[in-house]
Coordinates of C-alpha atoms in Angstrom, one line a residue:
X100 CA 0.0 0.0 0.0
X101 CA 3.0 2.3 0.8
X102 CA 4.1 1.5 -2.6
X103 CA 0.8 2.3 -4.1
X104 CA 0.4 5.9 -2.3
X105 CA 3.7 7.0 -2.9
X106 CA 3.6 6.4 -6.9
X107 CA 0.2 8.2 -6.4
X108 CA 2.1 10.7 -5.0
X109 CA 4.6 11.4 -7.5
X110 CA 2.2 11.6 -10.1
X111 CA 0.1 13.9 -8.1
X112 CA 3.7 15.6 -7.7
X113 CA 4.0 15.6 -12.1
X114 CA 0.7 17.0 -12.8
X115 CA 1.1 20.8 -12.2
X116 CA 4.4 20.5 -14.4
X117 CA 2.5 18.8 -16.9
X118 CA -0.4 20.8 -17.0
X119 CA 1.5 23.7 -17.3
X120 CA 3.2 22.3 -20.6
X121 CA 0.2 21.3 -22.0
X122 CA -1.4 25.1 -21.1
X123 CA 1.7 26.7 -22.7
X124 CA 1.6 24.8 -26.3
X125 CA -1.8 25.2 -26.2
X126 CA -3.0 21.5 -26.1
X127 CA -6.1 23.0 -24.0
X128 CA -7.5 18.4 -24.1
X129 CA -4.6 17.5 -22.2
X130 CA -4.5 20.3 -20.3
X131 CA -8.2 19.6 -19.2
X132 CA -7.5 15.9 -18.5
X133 CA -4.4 16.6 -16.5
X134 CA -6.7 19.2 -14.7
X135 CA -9.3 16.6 -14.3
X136 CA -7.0 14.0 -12.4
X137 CA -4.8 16.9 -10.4
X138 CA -8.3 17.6 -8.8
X139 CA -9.2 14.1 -8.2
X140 CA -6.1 14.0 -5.9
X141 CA -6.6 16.9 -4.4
X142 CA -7.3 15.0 -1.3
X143 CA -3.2 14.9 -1.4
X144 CA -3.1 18.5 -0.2
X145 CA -2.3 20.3 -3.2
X146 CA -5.0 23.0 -5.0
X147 CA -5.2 23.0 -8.9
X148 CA -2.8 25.6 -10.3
X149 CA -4.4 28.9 -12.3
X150 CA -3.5 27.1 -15.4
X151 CA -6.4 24.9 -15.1
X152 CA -9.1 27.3 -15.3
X153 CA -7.2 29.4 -18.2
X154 CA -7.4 26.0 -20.1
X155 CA -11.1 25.8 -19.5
X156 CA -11.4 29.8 -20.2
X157 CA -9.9 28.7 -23.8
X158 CA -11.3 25.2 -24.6
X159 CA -15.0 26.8 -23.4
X160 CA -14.1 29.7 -26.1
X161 CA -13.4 27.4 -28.5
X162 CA -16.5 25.5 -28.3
X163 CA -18.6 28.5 -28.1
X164 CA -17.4 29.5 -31.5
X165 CA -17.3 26.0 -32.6
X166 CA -21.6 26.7 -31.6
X167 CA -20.9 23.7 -29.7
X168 CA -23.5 25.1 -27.0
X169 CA -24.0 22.3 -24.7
X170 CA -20.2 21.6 -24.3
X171 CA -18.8 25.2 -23.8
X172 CA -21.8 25.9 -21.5
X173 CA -21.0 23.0 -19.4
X174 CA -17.3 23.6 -19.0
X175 CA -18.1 27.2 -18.1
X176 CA -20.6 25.9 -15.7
X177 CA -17.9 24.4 -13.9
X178 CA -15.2 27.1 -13.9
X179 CA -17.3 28.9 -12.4
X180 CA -18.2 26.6 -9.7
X181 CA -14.7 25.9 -9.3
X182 CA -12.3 27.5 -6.8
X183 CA -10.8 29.1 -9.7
X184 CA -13.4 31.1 -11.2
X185 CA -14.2 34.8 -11.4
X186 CA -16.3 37.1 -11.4
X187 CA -15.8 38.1 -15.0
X188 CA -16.3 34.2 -15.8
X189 CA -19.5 34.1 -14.3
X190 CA -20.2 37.2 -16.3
X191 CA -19.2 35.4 -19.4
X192 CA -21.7 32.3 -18.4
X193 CA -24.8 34.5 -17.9
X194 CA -23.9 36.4 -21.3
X195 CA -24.0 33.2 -23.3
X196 CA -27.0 32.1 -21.6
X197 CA -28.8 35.0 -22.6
X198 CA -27.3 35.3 -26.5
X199 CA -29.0 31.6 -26.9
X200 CA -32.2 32.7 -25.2
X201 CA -32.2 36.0 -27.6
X202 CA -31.4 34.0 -30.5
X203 CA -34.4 31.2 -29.6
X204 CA -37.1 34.4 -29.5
X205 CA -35.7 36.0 -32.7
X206 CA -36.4 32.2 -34.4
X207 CA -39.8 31.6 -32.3
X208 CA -41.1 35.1 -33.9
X209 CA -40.1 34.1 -37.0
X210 CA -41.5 31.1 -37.0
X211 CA -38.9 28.3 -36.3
X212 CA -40.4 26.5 -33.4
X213 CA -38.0 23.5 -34.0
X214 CA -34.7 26.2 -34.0
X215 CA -36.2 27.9 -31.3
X216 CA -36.1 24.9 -28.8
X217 CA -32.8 24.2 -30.4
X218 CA -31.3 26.7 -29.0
X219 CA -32.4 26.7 -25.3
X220 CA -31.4 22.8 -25.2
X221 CA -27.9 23.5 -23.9
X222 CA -29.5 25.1 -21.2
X223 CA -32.2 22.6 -20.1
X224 CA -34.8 25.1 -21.0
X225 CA -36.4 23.7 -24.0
X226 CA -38.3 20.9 -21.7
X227 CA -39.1 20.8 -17.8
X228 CA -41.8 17.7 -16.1
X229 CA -43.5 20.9 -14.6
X230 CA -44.2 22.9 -18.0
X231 CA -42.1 25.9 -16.8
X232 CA -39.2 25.9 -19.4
X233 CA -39.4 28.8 -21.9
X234 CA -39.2 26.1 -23.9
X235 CA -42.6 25.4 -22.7
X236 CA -44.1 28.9 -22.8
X237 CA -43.3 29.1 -26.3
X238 CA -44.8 26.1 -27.4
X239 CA -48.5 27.1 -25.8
X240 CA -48.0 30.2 -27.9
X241 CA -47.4 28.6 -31.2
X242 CA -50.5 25.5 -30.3
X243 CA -52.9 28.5 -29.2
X244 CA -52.0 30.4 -32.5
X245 CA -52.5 27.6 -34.6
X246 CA -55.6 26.3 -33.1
X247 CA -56.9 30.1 -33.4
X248 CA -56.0 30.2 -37.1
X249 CA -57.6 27.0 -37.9
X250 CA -60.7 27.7 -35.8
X251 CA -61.2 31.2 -38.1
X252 CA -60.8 28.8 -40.8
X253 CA -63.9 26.5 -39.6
X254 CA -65.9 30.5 -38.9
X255 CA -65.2 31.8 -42.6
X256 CA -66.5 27.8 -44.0
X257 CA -69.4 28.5 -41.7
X258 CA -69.7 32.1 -43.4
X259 CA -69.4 33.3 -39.8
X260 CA -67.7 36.4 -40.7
X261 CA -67.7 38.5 -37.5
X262 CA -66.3 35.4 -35.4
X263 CA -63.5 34.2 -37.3
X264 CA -62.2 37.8 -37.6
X265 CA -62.2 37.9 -33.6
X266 CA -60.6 34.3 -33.9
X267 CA -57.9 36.8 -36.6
X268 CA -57.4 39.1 -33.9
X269 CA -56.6 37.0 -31.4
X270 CA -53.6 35.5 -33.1
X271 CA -50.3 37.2 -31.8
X272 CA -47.7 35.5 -33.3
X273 CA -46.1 37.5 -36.0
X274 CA -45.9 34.5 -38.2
X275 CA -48.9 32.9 -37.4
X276 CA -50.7 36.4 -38.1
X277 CA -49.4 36.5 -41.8
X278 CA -50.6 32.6 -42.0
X279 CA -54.1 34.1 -41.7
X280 CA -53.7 37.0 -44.1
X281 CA -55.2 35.7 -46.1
X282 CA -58.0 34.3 -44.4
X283 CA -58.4 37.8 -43.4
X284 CA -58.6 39.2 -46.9
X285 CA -61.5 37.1 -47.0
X286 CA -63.2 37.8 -43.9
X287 CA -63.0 41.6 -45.1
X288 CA -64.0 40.9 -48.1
X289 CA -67.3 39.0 -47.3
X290 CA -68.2 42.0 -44.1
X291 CA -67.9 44.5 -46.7
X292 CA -70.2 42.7 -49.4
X293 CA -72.8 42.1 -46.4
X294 CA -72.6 46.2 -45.7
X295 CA -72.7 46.6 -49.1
X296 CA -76.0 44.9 -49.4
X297 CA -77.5 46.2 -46.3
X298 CA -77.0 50.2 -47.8
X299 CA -78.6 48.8 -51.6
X300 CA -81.6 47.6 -49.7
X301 CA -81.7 51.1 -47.5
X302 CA -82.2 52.6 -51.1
X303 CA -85.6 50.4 -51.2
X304 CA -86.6 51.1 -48.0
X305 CA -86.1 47.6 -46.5
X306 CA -83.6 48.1 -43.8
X307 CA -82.3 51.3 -42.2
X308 CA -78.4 52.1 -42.2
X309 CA -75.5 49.9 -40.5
X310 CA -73.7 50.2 -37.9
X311 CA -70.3 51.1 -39.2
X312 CA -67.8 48.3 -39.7
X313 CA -64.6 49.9 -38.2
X314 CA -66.6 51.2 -34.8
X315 CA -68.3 48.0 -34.4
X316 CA -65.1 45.9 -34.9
X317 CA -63.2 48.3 -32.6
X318 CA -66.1 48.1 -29.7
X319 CA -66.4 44.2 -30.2
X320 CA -62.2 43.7 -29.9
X321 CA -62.6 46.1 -26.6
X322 CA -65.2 43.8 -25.3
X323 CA -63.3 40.8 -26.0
X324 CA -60.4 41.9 -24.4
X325 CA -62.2 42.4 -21.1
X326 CA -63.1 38.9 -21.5
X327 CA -66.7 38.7 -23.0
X328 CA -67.4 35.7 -25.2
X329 CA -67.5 36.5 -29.0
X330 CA -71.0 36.5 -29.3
X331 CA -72.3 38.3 -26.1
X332 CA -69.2 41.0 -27.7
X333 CA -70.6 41.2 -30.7
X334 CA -74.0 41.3 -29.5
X335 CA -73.3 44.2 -26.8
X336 CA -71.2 46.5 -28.9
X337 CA -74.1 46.6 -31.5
X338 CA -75.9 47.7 -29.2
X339 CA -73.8 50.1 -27.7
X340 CA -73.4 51.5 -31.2
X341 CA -77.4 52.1 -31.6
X342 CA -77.5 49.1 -33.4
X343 CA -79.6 45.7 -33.4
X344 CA -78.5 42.1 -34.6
X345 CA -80.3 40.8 -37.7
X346 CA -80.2 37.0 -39.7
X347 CA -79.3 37.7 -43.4
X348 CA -79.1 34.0 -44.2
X349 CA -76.5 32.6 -42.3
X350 CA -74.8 35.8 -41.6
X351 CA -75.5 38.5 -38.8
X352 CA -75.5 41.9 -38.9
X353 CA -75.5 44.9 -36.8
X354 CA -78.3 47.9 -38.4
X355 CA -79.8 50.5 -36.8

């Protein structure tokens, strides 16, 4: 055994020399491996030399440019929590952290769910058991703007014109929001023919003037937003606006 411990000894004695060399030609692996086993014997008295953490400084660098997230985020982790580490290395930690959470919003918003989550991997926030990940936030935003897109969809097959362009409203997620654009266009479209039939019957004395489209829409949105239902929304701001609901087939409208 005294054998044993005193060959463990010397080695422990060689690492700080070789780690050194390997720091100073700049072979930052076996400078981390030397590092690596000179702490595992620390037990032997001695503390890792400076040269250690300037080799994970580097290699962390490296992998950082290398966009090798995961790997330079986890060897800065543990500077950091080493004996060694700074203040200016923490620094450099919570600056990476937030360049990959900038970089995930910038390809959520433009519509790269798959990137997005990408991107906050390294930091174990794509995913959590309890839903609280951004990673997690993001992806109720993108199923709630899909599912609001393809409900306006099922409104404007159901010629349900004043609903699906509250379903259009609702939506906001830039990319999502030009997904309905054109589901939009046709929403407009269709309002605008009904008021356009409404004023040519006014001219025959069938049905008095309409509500105005852009008031009504604005007063409906305001209800909404206070958390009335679309059709108690749609109902009250027509009436707030003077106005009554009528059937025109399988449409409603707001006249006065």
């Amino acid at each position: 055994m005294a054998v044993g411990l005193g060959s463990v000894y010397w080695w422990e004695r060689q690492l700080p020399q070789r780690l050194e060399q390997a720091a100073a030609r700049g072979d930052l692996d076996a400078c981390l491996r030397y590092g690596e086993q000179l702490q595992a014997l620390r037990w032997l008295g001695d503390r890792a030399p400076g040269a250690q953490g300037e080799c994970r400084r580097r290699r962390a660098a490296q992998l950082w440019e290398q966009q090798r997230w995961a790997e330079a985020l986890q060897l800065q982790l543990q500077l950091v929590n080493s004996e060694i580490g700074t203040p200016e290395d923490r620094s450099l930690l919570d600056d990476w952290q937030q360049t990959l959470k900038r970089q995930a919003l910038e390809l959520f918003q433009a519509g790269d769910l798959d990137g997005s989550l990408a991107r906050l991997e390294p930091m174990g926030e794509h995913r959590r058991p309890d839903r609280s990940a951004l990673g997690d936030q993001l992806r109720q935003i993108w199923e709630r703007n899909r599912q609001g897109l393809e409900r306006s969809r099922r409104l404007v097959e159901e010629q349900r014109w004043w609903e699906a362009l509250d379903a259009l409203n609702r939506l906001d997620h830039p990319w999502w929001q030009q997904q309905g654009e054109a589901v939009r266009a046709q929403v407009k479209s269709n309002l605008n023919r009904l008021s356009e039939q409404e004023r040519q019957r006014d001219s025959h004395g069938e049905l008095r003037h309409s509500v105005p489209i852009e008031r009504l829409e604005a007063e409906v949105s305001r209800l909404i937003a206070e958390g009335m239902d679309d059709w108690a929304a749609f109902n009250k701001g027509c009436e707030a606006l003077g106005g009554r609901v009528v059937e025109l087939g399988p449409e409603s409208a707001c006249q006065r």
